[in-house]
Short mmCIF file of C-alpha atoms and ligand atoms in Angstrom, two decimals:
data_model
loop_
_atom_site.label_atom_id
_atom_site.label_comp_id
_atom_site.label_asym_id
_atom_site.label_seq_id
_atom_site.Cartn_x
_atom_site.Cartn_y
_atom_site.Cartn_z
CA UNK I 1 120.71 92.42 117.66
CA UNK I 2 120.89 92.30 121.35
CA UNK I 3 122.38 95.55 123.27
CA UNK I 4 124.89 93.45 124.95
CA UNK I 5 126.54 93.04 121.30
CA UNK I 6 125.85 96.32 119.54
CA UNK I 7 126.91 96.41 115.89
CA UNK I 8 130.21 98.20 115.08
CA UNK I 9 129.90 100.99 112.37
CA UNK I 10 131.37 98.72 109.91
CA UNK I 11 128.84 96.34 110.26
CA UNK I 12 126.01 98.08 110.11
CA UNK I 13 127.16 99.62 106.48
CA UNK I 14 127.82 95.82 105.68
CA UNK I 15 124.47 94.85 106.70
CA UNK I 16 122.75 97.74 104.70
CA UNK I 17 124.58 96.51 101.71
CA UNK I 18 123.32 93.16 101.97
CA UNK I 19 120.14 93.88 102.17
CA UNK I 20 120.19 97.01 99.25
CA UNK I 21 121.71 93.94 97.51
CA UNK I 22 119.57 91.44 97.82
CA UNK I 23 117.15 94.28 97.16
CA UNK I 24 118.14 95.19 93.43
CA UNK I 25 118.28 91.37 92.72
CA UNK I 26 114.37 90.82 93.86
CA UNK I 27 113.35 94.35 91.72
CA UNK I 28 115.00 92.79 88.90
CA UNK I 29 113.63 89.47 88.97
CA UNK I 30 110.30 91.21 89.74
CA UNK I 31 110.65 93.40 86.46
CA UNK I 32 111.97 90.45 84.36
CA UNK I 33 108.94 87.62 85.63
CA UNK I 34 106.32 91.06 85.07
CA UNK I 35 103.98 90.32 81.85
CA UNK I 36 104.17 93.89 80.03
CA UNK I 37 101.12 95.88 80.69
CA UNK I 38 100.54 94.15 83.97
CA UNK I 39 101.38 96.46 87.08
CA UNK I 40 103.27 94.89 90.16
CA UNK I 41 104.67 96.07 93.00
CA UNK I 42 106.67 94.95 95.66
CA UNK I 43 106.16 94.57 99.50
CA UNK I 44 109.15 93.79 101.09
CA UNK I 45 107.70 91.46 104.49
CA UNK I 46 110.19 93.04 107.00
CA UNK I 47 108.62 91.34 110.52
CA UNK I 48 111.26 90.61 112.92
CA UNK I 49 113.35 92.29 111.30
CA UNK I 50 114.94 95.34 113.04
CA UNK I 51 113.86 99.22 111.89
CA UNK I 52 117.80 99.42 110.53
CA UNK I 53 117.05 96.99 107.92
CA UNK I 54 113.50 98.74 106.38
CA UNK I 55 115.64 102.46 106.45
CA UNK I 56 118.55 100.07 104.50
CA UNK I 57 115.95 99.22 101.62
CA UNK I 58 114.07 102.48 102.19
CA UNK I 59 117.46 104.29 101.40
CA UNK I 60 117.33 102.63 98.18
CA UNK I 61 114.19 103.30 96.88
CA UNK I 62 111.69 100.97 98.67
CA UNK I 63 108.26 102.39 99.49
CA UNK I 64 106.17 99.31 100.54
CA UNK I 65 106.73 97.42 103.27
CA UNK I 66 104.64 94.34 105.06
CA UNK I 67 104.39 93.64 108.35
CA UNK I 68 102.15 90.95 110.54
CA UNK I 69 102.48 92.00 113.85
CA UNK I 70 100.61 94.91 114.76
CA UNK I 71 102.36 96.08 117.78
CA UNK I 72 105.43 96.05 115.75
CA UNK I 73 103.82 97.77 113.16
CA UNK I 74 102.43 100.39 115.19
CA UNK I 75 106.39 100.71 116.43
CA UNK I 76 108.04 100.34 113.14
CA UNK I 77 105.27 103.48 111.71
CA UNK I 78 106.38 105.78 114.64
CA UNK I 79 109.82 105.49 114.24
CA UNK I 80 110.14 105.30 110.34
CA UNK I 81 109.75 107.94 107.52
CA UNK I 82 106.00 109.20 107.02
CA UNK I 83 106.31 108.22 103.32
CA UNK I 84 106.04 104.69 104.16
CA UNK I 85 103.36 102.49 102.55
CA UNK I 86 102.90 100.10 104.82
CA UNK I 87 100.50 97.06 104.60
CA UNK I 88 99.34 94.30 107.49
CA UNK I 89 99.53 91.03 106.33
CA UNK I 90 99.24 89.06 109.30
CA UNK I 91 96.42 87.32 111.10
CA UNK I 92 93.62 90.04 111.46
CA UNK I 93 92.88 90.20 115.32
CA UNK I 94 89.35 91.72 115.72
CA UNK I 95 90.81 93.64 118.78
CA UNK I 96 93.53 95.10 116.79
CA UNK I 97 91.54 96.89 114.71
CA UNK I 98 91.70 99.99 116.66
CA UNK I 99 95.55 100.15 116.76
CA UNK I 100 95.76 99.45 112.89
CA UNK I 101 93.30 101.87 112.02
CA UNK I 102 95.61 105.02 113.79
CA UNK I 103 98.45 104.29 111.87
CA UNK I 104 98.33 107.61 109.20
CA UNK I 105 100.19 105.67 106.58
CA UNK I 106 98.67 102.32 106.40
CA UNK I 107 98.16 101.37 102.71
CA UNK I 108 96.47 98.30 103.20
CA UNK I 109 95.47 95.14 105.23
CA UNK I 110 95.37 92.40 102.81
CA UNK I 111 93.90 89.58 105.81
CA UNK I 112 90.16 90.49 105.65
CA UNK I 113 88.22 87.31 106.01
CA UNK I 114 85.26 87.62 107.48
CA UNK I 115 82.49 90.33 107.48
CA UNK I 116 83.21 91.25 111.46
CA UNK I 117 86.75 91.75 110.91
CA UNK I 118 85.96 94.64 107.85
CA UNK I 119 82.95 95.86 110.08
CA UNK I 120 85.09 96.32 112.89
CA UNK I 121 87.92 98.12 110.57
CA UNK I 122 85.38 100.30 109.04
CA UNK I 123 84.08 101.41 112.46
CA UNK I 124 87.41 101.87 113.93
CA UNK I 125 88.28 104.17 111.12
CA UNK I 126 85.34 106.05 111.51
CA UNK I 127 85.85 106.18 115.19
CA UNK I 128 89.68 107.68 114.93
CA UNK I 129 88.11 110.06 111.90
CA UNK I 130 90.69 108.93 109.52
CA UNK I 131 90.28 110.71 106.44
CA UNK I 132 92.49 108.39 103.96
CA UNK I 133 90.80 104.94 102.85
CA UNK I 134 92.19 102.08 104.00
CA UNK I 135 92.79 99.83 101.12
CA UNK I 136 91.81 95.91 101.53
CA UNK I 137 92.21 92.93 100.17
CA UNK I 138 90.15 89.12 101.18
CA UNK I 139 92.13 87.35 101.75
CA UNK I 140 91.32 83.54 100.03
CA UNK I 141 91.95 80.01 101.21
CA UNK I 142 92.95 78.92 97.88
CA UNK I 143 94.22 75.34 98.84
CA UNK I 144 91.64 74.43 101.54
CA UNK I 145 93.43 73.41 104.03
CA UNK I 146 91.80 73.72 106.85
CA UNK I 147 94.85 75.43 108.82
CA UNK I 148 94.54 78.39 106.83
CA UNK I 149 93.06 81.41 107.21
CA UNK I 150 90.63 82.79 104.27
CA UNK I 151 87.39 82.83 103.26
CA UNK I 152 86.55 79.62 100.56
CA UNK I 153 86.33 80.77 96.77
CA UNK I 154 82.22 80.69 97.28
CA UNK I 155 82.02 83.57 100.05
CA UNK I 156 84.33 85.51 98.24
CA UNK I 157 81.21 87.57 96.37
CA UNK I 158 79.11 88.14 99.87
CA UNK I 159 81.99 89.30 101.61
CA UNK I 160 83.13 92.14 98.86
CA UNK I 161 79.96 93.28 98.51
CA UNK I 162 79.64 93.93 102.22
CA UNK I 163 83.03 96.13 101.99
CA UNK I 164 81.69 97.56 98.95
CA UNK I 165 78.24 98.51 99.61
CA UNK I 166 78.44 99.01 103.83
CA UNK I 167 82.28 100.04 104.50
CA UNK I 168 82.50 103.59 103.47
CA UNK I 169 86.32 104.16 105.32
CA UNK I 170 87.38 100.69 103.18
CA UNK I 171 88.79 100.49 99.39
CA UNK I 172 88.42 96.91 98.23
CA UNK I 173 91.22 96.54 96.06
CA UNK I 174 91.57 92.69 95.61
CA UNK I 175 92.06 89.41 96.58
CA UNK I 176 95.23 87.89 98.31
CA UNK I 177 96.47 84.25 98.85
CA UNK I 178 98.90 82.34 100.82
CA UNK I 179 99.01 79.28 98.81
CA UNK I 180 99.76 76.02 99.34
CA UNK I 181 103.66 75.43 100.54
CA UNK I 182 106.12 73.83 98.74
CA UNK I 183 104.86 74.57 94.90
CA UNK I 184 108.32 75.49 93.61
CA UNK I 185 108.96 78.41 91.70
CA UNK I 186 109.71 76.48 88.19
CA UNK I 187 106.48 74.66 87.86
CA UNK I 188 104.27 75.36 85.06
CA UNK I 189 101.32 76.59 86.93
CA UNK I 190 100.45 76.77 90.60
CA UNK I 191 96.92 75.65 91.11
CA UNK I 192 96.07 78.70 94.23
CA UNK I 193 97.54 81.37 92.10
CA UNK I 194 95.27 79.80 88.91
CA UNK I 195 91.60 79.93 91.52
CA UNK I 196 92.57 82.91 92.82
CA UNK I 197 92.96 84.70 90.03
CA UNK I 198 89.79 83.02 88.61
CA UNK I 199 87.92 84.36 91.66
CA UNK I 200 89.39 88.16 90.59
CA UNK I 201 87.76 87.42 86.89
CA UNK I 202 84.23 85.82 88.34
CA UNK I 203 84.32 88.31 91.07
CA UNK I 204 85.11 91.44 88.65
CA UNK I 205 82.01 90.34 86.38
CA UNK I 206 79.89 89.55 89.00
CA UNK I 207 80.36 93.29 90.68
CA UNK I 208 80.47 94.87 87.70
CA UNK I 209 84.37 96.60 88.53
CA UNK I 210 87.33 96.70 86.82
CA UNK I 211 91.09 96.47 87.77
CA UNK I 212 90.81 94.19 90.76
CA UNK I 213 94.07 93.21 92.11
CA UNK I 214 96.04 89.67 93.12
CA UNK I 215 97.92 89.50 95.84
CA UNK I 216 99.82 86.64 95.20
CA UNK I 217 103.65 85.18 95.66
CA UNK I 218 106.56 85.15 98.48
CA UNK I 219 110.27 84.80 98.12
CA UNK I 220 110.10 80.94 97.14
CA UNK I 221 107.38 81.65 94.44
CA UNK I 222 106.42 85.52 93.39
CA UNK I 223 108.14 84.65 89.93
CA UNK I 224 105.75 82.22 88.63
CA UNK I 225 103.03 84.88 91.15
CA UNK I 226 103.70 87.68 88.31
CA UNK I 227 103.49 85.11 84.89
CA UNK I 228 100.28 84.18 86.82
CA UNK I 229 98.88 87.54 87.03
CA UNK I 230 100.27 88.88 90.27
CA UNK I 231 99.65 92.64 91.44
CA UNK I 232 101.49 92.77 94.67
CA UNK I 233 104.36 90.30 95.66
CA UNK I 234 105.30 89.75 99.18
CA UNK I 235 108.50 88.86 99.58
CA UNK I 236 110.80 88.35 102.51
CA UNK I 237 113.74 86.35 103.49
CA UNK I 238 115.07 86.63 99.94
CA UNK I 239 115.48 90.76 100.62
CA UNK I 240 116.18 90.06 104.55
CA UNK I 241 117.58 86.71 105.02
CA UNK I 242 115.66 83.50 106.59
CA UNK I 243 113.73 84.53 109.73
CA UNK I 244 113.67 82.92 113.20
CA UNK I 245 111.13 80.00 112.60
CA UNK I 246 108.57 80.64 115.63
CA UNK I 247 107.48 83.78 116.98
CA UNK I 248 104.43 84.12 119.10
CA UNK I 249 101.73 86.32 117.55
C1 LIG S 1 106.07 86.23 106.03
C2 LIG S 1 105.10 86.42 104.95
C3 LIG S 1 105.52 86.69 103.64
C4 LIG S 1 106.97 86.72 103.22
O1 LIG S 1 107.49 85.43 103.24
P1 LIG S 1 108.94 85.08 102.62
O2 LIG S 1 108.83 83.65 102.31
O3 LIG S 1 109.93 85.39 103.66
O4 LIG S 1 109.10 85.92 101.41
C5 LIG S 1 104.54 86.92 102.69
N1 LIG S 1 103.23 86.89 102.99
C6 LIG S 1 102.78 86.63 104.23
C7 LIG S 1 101.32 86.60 104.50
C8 LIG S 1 103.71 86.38 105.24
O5 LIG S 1 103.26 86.10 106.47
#
């Protein structure tokens, strides 16, 4: 989209319909995979992808979006409608906290991993007096590699009791996985989204709450996410197209 090569009218409306498109596909897919009784909804990731294309899928009825890079975030917010529900999924920077705590209609960050990064949330909230919650999930390193980011299933409890009990400006809503690559979307069971949402279960009991969330399942696997119990898909390319493969955080 470079502004040598601006696109022509005709394209743009082409491009819009694509991605409405691709849009209604993922809802229905979404609906169809959903147990009944089970609540899901759908982020649609749009990073790197220009404002144009949120607005497309916003046009047609799309509330959440994801992002993972917070000045883009912080851009996409300003520019887009106020009605936006807009959640950070990317690698939690401690010294981003600030900038992600000023944005009026963040819904959640769903990449809380350590007990700094929420303190530092909480206390950037508090210092910008925001009045709404911010809504957060831990996020879980479900496969163990070590590349990942994510607390391990055993320091799930410590670390949601800290946003519980000591994070007054946080909601802890849930946990949220990545998952190992590469577990296609027509296996039986995948084993992150099975510990993950045994960690909800243990976790719920252990706290005492109810209606803990799973943030669970991109565009090659949100499907089997949902029959597994997934709250809150994140999906992508398959609304937006494939992505450039390396961007620098
Ligand atoms: C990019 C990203 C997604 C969306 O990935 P797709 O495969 O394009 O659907 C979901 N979750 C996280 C954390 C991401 O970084």
């Amino acid at each position: 989209m470079s502004a040598i090569n601006p696109l022509t009218e005709e394209q743009k409306i082409e491009r819009a319909e694509e991605v409405t498109y691709n849009l209604s596909q993922v809802i229905e897919r979404v609906k169809a995979a959903t147990p009944e009784k089970q609540t899901a909804r759908l982020v649609a990731v749009s990073k790197i992808k220009p404002a144009s294309d949120v607005l497309a899928a916003y046009n047609a009825g799309q509330r959440h979006f994801g992002e993972n890079y917070v000045q883009e975030l912080v851009d996409k917010s300003q520019e887009l409608p106020k009605d936006i529900n807009w959640h950070f999924i990317g690698t939690f920077q401690s010294n981003k906290a600030k900038m992600l705590s000023a944005i009026p209609n963040l819904w959640a960050v769903e990449t809380i991993d350590s007990e700094k990064k929420a303190r530092l949330l909480n206390k950037a909230c508090e210092d910008v007096e925001r009045v709404e919650k911010i809504r957060v999930f831990v996020q879980v390193n479900t496969s163990g590699e070590e590349t990942k980011s994510g607390v391990e299933p055993d320091e799930v409890l410590p670390l949601a009791k800290y946003i519980v009990n000591s994070c007054s400006k946080l909601h802890f809503t849930g946990l949220m996985t990545i998952g190992a690559p590469d577990v296609p979307d027509d296996t039986a069971e995948n084993p992150d989204f099975k510990l993950l949402s045994e960690c909800r279960d243990k976790l719920q009991k252990e706290l005492s709450l109810d209606g803990l969330e799973l943030s669970m399942g991109m565009s090659g696997d949100y499907e089997l996410a949902l029959k597994q119990g997934s709250n809150n898909v994140r999906v992508g390319s398959s609304i937006f197209g494939a992505r450039p493969k390396k961007v620098a955080q």
